[in-house]
CSV table of C-alpha atoms in Angstrom, one decimal:
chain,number,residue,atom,x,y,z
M,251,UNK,CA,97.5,108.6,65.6
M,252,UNK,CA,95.5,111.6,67.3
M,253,UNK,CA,93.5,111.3,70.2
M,254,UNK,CA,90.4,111.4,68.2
M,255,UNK,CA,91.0,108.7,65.8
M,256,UNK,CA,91.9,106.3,69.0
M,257,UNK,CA,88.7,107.3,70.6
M,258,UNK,CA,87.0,106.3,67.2
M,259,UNK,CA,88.8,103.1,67.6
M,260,UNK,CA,87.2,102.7,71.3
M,261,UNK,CA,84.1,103.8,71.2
M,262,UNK,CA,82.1,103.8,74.8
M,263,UNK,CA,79.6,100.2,73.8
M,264,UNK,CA,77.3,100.7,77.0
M,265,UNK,CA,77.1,103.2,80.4
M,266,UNK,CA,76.0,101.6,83.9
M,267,UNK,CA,74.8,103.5,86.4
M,268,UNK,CA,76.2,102.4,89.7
M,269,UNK,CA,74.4,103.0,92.8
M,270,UNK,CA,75.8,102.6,96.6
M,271,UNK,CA,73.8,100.7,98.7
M,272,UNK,CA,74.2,101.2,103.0
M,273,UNK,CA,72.1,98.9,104.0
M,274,UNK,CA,75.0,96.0,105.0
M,275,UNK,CA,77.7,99.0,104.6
M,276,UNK,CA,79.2,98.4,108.4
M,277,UNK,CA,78.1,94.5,108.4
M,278,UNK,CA,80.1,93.3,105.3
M,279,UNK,CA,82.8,91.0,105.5
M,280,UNK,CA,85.4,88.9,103.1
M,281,UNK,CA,86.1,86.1,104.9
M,282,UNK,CA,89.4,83.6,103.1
M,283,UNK,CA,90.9,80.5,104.4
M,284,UNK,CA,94.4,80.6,103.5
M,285,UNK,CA,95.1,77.4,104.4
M,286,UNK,CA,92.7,75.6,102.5
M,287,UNK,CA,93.1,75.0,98.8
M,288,UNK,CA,90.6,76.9,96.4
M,289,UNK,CA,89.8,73.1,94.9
M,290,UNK,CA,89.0,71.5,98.6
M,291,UNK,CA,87.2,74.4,100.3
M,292,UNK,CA,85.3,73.5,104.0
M,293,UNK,CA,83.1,70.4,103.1
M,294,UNK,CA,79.7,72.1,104.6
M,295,UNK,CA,78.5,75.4,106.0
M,296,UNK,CA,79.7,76.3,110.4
M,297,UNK,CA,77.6,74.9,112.6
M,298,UNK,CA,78.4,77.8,114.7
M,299,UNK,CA,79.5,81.5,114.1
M,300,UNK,CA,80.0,84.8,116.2
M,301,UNK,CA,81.6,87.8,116.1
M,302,UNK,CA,82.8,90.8,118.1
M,303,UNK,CA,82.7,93.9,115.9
M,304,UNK,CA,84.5,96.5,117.4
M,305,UNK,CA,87.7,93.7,117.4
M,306,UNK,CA,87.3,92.5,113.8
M,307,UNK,CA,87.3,89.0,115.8
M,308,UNK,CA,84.8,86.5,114.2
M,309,UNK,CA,85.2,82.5,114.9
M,310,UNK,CA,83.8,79.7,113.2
M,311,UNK,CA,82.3,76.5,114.4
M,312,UNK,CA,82.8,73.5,111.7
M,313,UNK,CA,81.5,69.9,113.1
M,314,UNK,CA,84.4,66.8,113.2
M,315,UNK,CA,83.5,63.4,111.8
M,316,UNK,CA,84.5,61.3,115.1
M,317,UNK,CA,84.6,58.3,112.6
M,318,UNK,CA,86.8,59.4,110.1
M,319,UNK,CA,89.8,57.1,109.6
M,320,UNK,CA,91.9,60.1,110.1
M,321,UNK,CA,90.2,60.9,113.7
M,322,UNK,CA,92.9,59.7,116.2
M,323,UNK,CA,90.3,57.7,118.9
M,324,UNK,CA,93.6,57.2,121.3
M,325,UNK,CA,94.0,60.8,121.6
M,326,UNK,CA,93.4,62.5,124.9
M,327,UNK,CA,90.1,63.3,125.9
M,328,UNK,CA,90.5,67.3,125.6
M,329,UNK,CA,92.2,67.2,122.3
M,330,UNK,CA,89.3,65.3,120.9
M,331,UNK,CA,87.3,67.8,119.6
M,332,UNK,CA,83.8,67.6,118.3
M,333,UNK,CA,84.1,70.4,116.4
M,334,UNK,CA,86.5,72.8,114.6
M,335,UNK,CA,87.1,76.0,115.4
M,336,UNK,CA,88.8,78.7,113.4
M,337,UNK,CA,88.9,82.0,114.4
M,338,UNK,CA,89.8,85.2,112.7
M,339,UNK,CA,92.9,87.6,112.5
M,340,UNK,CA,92.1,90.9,110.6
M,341,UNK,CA,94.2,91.8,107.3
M,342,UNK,CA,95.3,95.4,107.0
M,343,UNK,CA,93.5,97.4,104.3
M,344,UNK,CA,95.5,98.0,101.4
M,345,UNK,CA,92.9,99.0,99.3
M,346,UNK,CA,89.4,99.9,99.1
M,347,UNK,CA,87.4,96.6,98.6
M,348,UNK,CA,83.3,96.6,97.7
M,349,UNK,CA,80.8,93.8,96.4
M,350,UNK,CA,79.2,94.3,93.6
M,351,UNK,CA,76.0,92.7,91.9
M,352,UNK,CA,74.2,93.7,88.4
M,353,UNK,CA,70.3,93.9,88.2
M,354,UNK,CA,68.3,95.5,85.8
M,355,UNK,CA,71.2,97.0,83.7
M,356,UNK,CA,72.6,99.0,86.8
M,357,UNK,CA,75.4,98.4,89.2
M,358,UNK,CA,75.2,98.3,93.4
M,359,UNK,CA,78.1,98.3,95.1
M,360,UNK,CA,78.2,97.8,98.9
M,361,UNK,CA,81.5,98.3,100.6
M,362,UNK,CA,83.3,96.1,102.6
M,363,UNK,CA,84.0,96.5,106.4
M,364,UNK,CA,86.4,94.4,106.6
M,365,UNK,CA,88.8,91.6,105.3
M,366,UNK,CA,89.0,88.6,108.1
M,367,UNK,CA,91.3,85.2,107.7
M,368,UNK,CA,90.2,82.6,108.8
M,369,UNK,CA,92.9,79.7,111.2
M,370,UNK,CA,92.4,76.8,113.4
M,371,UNK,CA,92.2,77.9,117.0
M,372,UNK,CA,94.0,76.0,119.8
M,373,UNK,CA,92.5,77.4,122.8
M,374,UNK,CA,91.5,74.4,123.7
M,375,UNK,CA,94.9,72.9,124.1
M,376,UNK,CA,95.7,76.5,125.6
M,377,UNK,CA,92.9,75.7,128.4
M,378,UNK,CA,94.3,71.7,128.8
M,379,UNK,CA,97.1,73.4,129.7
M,380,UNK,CA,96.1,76.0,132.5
M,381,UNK,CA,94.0,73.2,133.9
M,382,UNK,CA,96.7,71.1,134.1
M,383,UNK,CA,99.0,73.9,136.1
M,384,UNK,CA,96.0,75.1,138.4
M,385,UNK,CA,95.6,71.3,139.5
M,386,UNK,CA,99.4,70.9,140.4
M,387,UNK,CA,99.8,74.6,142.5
M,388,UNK,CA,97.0,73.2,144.2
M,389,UNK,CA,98.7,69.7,144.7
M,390,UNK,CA,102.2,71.5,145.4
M,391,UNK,CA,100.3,73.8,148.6
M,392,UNK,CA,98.7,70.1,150.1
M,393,UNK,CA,102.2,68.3,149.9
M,394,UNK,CA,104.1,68.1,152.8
M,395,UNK,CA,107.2,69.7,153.6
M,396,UNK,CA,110.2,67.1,151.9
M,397,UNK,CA,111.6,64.9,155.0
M,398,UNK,CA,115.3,66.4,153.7
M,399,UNK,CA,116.9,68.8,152.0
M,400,UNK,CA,118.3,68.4,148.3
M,401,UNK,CA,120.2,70.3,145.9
M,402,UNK,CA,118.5,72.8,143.8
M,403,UNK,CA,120.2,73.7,140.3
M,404,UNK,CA,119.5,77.7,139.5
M,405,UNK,CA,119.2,79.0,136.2
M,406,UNK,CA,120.1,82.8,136.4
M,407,UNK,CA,118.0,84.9,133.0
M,408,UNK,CA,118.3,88.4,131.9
M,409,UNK,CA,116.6,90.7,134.0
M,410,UNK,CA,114.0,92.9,131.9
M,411,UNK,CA,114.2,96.1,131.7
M,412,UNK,CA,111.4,98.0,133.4
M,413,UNK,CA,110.6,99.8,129.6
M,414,UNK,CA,109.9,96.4,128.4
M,415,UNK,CA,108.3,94.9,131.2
M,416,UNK,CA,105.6,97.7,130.9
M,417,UNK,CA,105.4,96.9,127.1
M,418,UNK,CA,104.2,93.9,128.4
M,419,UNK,CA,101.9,94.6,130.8
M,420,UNK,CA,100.2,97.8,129.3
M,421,UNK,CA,100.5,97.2,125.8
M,422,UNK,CA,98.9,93.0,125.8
M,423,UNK,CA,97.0,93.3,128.9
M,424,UNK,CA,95.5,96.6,127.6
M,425,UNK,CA,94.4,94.9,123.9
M,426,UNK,CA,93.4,91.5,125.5
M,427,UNK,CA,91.5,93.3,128.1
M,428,UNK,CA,89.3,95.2,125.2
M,429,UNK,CA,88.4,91.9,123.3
M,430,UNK,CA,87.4,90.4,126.6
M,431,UNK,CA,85.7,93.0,127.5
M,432,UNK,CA,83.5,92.5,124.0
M,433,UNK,CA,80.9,90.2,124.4
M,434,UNK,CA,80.7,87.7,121.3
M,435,UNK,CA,77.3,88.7,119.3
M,436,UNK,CA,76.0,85.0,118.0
M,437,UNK,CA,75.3,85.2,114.1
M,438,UNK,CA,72.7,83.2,112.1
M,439,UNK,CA,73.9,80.8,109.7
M,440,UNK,CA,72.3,80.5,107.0
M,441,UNK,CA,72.0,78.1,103.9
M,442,UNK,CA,72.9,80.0,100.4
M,443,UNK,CA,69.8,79.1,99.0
M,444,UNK,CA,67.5,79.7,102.4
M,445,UNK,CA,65.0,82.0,102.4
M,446,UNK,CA,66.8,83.9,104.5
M,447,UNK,CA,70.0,84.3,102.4
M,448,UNK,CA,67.8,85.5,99.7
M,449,UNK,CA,66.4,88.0,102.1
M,450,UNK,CA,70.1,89.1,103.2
M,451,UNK,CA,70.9,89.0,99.3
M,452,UNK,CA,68.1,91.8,98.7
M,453,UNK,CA,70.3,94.0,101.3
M,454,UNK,CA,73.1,94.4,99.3
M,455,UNK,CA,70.7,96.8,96.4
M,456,UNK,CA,70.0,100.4,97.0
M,457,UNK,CA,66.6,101.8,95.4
M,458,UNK,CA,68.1,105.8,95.8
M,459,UNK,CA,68.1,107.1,92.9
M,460,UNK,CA,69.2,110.8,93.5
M,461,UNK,CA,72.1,112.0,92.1
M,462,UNK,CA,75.8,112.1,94.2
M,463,UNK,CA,77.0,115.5,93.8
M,464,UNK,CA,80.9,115.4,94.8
M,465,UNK,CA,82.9,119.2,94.9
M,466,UNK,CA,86.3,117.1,94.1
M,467,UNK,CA,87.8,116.6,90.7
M,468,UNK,CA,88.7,112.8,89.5
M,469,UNK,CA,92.6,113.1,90.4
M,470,UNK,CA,91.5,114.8,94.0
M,471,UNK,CA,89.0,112.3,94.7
M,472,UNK,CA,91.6,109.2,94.0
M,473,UNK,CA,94.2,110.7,95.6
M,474,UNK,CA,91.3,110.8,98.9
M,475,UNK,CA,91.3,107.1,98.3
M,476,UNK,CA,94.6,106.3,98.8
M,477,UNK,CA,95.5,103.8,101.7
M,478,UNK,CA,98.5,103.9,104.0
M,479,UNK,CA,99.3,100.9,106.5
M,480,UNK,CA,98.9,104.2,109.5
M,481,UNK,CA,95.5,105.0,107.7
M,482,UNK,CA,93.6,102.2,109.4
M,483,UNK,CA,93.0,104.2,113.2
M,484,UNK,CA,90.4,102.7,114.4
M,485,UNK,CA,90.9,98.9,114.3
M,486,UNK,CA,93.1,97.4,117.1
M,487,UNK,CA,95.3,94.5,116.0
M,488,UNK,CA,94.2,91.0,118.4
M,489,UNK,CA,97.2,90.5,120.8
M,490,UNK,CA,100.1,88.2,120.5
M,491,UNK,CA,101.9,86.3,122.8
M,492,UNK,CA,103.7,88.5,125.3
M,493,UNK,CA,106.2,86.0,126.1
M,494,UNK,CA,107.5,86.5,122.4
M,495,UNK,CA,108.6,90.4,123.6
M,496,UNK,CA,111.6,90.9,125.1
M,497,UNK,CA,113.8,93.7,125.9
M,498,UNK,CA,115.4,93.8,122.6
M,499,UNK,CA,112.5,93.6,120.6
M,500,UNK,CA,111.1,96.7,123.1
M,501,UNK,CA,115.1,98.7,122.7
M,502,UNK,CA,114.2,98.3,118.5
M,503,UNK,CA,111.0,99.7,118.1
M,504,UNK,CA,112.6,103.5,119.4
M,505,UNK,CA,114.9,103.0,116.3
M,506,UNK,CA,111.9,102.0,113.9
M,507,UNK,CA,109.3,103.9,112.5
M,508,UNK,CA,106.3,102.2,114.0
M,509,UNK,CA,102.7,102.3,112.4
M,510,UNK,CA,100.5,104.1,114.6
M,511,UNK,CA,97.8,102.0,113.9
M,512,UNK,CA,94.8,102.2,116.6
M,513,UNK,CA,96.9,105.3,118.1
M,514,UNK,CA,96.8,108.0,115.2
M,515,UNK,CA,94.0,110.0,117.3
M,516,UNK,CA,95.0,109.2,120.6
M,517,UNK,CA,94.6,112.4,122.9
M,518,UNK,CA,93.4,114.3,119.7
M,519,UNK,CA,91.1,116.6,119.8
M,520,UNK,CA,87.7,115.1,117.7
M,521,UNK,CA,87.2,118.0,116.1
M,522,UNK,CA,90.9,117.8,114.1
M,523,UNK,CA,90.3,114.5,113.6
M,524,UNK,CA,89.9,114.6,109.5
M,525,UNK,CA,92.7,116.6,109.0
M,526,UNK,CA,94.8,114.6,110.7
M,527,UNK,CA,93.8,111.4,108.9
M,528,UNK,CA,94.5,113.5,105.6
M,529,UNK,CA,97.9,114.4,106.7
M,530,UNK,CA,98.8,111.0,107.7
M,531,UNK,CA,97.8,109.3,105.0
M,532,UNK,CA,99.6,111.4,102.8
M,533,UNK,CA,102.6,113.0,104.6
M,534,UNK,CA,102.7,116.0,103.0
M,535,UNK,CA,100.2,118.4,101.3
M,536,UNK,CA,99.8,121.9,100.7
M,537,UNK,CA,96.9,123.7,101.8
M,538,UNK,CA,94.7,124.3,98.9
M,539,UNK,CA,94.8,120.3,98.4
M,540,UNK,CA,93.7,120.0,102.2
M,541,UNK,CA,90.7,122.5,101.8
M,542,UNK,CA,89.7,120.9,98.8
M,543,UNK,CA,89.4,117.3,100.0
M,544,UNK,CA,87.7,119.0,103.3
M,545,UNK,CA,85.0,121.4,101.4
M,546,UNK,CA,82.7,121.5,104.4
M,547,UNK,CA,85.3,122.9,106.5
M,548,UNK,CA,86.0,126.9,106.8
M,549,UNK,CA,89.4,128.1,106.1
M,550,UNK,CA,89.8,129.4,110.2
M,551,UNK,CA,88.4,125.9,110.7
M,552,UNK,CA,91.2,124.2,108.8
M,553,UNK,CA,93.9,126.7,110.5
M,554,UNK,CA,92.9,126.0,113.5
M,555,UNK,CA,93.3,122.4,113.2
M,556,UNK,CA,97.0,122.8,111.6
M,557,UNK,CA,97.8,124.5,115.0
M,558,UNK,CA,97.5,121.6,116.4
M,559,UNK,CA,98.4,118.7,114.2
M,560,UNK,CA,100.8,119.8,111.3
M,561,UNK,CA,104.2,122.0,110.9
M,562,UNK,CA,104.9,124.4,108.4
M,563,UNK,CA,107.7,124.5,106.0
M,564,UNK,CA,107.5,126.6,103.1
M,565,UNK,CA,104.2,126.1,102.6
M,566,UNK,CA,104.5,122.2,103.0
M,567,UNK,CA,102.1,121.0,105.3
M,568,UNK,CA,103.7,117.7,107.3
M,569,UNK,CA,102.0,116.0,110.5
M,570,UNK,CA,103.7,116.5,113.9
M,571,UNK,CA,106.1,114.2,114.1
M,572,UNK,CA,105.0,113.6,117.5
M,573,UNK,CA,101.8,112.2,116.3
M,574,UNK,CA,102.5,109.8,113.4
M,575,UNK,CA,105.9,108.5,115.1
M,576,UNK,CA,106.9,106.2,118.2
M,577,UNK,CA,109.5,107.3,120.6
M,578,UNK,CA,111.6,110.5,121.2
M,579,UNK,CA,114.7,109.5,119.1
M,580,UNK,CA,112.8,108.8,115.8
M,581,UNK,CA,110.2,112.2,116.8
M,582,UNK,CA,113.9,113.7,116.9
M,583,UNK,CA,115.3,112.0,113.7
M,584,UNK,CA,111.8,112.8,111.5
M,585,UNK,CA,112.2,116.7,112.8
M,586,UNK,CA,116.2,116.6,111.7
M,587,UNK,CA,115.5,115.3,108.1
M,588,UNK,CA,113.0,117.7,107.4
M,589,UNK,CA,115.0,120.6,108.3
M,590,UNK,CA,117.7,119.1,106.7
M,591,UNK,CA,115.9,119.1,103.2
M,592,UNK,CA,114.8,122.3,104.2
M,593,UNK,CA,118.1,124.4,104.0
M,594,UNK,CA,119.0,122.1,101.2
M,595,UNK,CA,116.8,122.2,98.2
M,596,UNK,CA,119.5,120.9,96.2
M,597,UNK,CA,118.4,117.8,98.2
M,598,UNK,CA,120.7,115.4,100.4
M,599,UNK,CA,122.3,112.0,100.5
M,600,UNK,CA,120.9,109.7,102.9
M,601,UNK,CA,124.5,108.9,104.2
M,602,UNK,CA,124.8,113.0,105.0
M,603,UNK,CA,122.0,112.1,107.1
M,604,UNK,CA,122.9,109.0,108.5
M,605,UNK,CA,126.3,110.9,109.7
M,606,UNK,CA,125.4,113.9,110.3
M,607,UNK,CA,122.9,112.8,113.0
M,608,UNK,CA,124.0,109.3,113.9
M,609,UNK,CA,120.7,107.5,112.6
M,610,UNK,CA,119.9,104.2,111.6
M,611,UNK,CA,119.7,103.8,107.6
M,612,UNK,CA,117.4,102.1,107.4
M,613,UNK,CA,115.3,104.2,109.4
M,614,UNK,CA,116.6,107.5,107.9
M,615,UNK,CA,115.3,105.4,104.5
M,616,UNK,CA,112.0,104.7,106.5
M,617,UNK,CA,111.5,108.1,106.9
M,618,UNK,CA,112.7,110.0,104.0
M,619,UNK,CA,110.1,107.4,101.5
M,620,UNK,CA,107.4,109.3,103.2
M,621,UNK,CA,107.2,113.0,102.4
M,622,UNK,CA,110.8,112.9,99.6
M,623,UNK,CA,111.7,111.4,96.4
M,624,UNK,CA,114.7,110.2,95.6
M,625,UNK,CA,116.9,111.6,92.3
M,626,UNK,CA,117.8,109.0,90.6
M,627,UNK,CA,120.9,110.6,89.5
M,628,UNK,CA,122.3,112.2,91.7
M,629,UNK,CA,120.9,109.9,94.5
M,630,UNK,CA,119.4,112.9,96.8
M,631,UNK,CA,116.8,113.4,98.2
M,632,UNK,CA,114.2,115.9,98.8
M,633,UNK,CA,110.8,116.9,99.1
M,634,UNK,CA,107.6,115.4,96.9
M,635,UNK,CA,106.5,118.9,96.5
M,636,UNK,CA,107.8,122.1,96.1
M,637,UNK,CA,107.4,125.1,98.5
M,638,UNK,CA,103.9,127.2,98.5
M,639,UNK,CA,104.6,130.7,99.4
M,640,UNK,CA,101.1,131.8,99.0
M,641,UNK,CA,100.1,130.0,102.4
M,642,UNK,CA,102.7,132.4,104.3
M,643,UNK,CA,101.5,135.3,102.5
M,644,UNK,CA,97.6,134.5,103.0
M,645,UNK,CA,98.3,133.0,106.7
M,646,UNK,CA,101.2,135.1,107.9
M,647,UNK,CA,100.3,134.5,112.5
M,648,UNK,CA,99.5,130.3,111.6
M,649,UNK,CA,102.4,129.8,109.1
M,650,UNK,CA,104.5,131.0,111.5
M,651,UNK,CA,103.0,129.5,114.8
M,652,UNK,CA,103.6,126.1,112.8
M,653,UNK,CA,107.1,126.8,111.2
M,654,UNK,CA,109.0,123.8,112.2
């Protein structure tokens, strides 16, 4: 069958024009219940909702029925809510989400800003709690000294290690300090069939109708699209319980490849910002790909920025290693592979690695799934894409000022 004839066989029944609408673009949000059952959703709308934007930290109010059979009256006072309260814990972006809505023949699409699940909060009980131990320091400093002495059992833990210990106090008290310092912002609920739903609703069309010109092809502008868990810079994960950290936890993560989520720009210069997020996202390019998904920046431009975010080799352009890893022994273990399948286009076993330079496999594995491909039979590896000797030839002083 030629590609004609199968067209013939599919014709194109109807075009839609699709327009993007910006009005809602940064005020969007999915919000899912995991917990609760798509056939027994939440019985009526919060009573109560607010958010804190630059957290991705929304809660919801959703009023108790203190008569319900299944309401425990002999409960403790504080655990005796009058409402519900869930509150929100952001979900990585895996993909590029956007809602949609038809009118008049054409499609608007408005993106989304976020993904947000919604749990049941205990801070309440978390608050009981603190109470509860403020009231006996303050009993313990009124007692009076014990009339005798009596024999004290000691329990002797682990000391912590001081990298660990800082984990913990830099690292939580850092993130919990910016969402405190966030003050909420209350939202309006409203009723789907309000006025002022239908007023919201009217948000999500665009009435543009010029034409968006785009320089890249189809594959290019795809490829641009393409989401990596390090990708997402700019959204800080809420914190977690420090108490669960602990010096082996804090010993593993310099063995591990860690996401550099919410650090990817850290002490980067704005200006090489977008190349950076280009090269993380997708570990290895070569530099007519870069320029092409960049088109408003100038080639010096573009150098410039590889001075001081990328390496070189042969053509392949990789970020530092410095800047998409965590700690000096991985930042040392990245740099090894690559010159490893550098002077070995044959490729290399990921055991010849893992000997060669006593590393993890696992985190040799970590690392060589980013920027190689694996032979399937002869079980080497090397890189996605071959060498570009035209960048050394064009860029002789920056090819070599970035060799690695």
């Amino acid at each position: 069958m030629t590609k004609q004839v199968a067209m013939d066989d599919d014709p194109v029944v109807r075009e839609i024009p699709v327009h993007l609408s910006d009005e809602l673009r940064r005020n969007l949000y999915m919000v899912q219940f995991p917990l609760r059952p798509t056939y027994r959703p939440m019985p009526e709308p919060p009573r109560r909702a607010r958010i804190k934007p630059n957290n991705q930290l929304m809660q919801l109010d959703f009023a108790v029925d203190q008569r319900s059979e299944h309401f425990d009256q002999d409960a403790e006072d504080y655990l005796k809510q009058k409402y519900l309260r869930l509150q929100s814990s952001s979900v990585p972006a895996l993909s590029n989400y956007a809602v949609g809505v038809f009118r008049q023949g054409q499609l608007h699409l408005t993106p989304l800003s976020s993904v947000m699940q919604m749990r049941p909060s205990l801070s309440h009980i978390d608050d009981a709690v603190n109470e509860e131990e403020e009231d006996m320091e303050v009993e313990e400093k009124v007692e009076p000294p014990p009339a005798e002495m009596k024999e004290v059992q000691f329990q002797f833990k682990k000391k912590q290690s001081e990298r660990a210990l800082s984990a913990i106090q830099n690292s939580y008290a850092y993130k919990k300090q910016q969402i405190d310092a966030e003050n909420w912002i209350e939202l309006q609920v409203q009723d789907k069939s309000s006025a002022g739903a239908d007023d919201e609703f009217e948000n999500l069309f665009s009435e543009k109708e010029e034409e968006v010109v785009s320089t890249m092809t189809p594959d290019e502008y795809i490829k641009a699209m393409q989401y990596r868990a390090m990708a997402s810079v700019h959204k800080p994960a809420a914190p977690t319980n420090p108490a669960q950290t602990n010096e082996e936890d804090e010993e593993q993560k310099d063995e591990t490849m860690e996401p550099v989520t919410g650090h990817l720009l850290d002490g980067v210069d704005a200006k090489y910002a977008d190349v950076l997020r280009l090269l993380a996202t997708d570990q290895i390019m070569h530099f007519d790909s870069l320029a092409k998904l960049l088109p408003a920046r100038s080639e010096d431009e573009l150098l410039d920025a590889l001075l001081h975010v990328a390496v070189n080799v042969r053509g392949r352009l990789l970020p530092a290693s410095a800047l998409v890893c965590r700690g000096e022994m991985t930042v040392r273990a990245r740099n090894d592979i690559i010159m490893a399948l550098t002077k070995t286009p044959t490729g290399v076993s990921r055991m010849e690695l893992v000997e060669k330079f006593s590393l993890d496999a696992d985190v040799a594995k970590t690392i060589l799934t980013e920027f190689a491909v694996l032979n399937s039979t002869t079980r080497k590896w090397s890189f996605r894409l071959g060498p570009d000797d035209s960048f050394t030839k064009r860029f002789p002083t920056a090819a070599k000022t970035i060799k690695l």
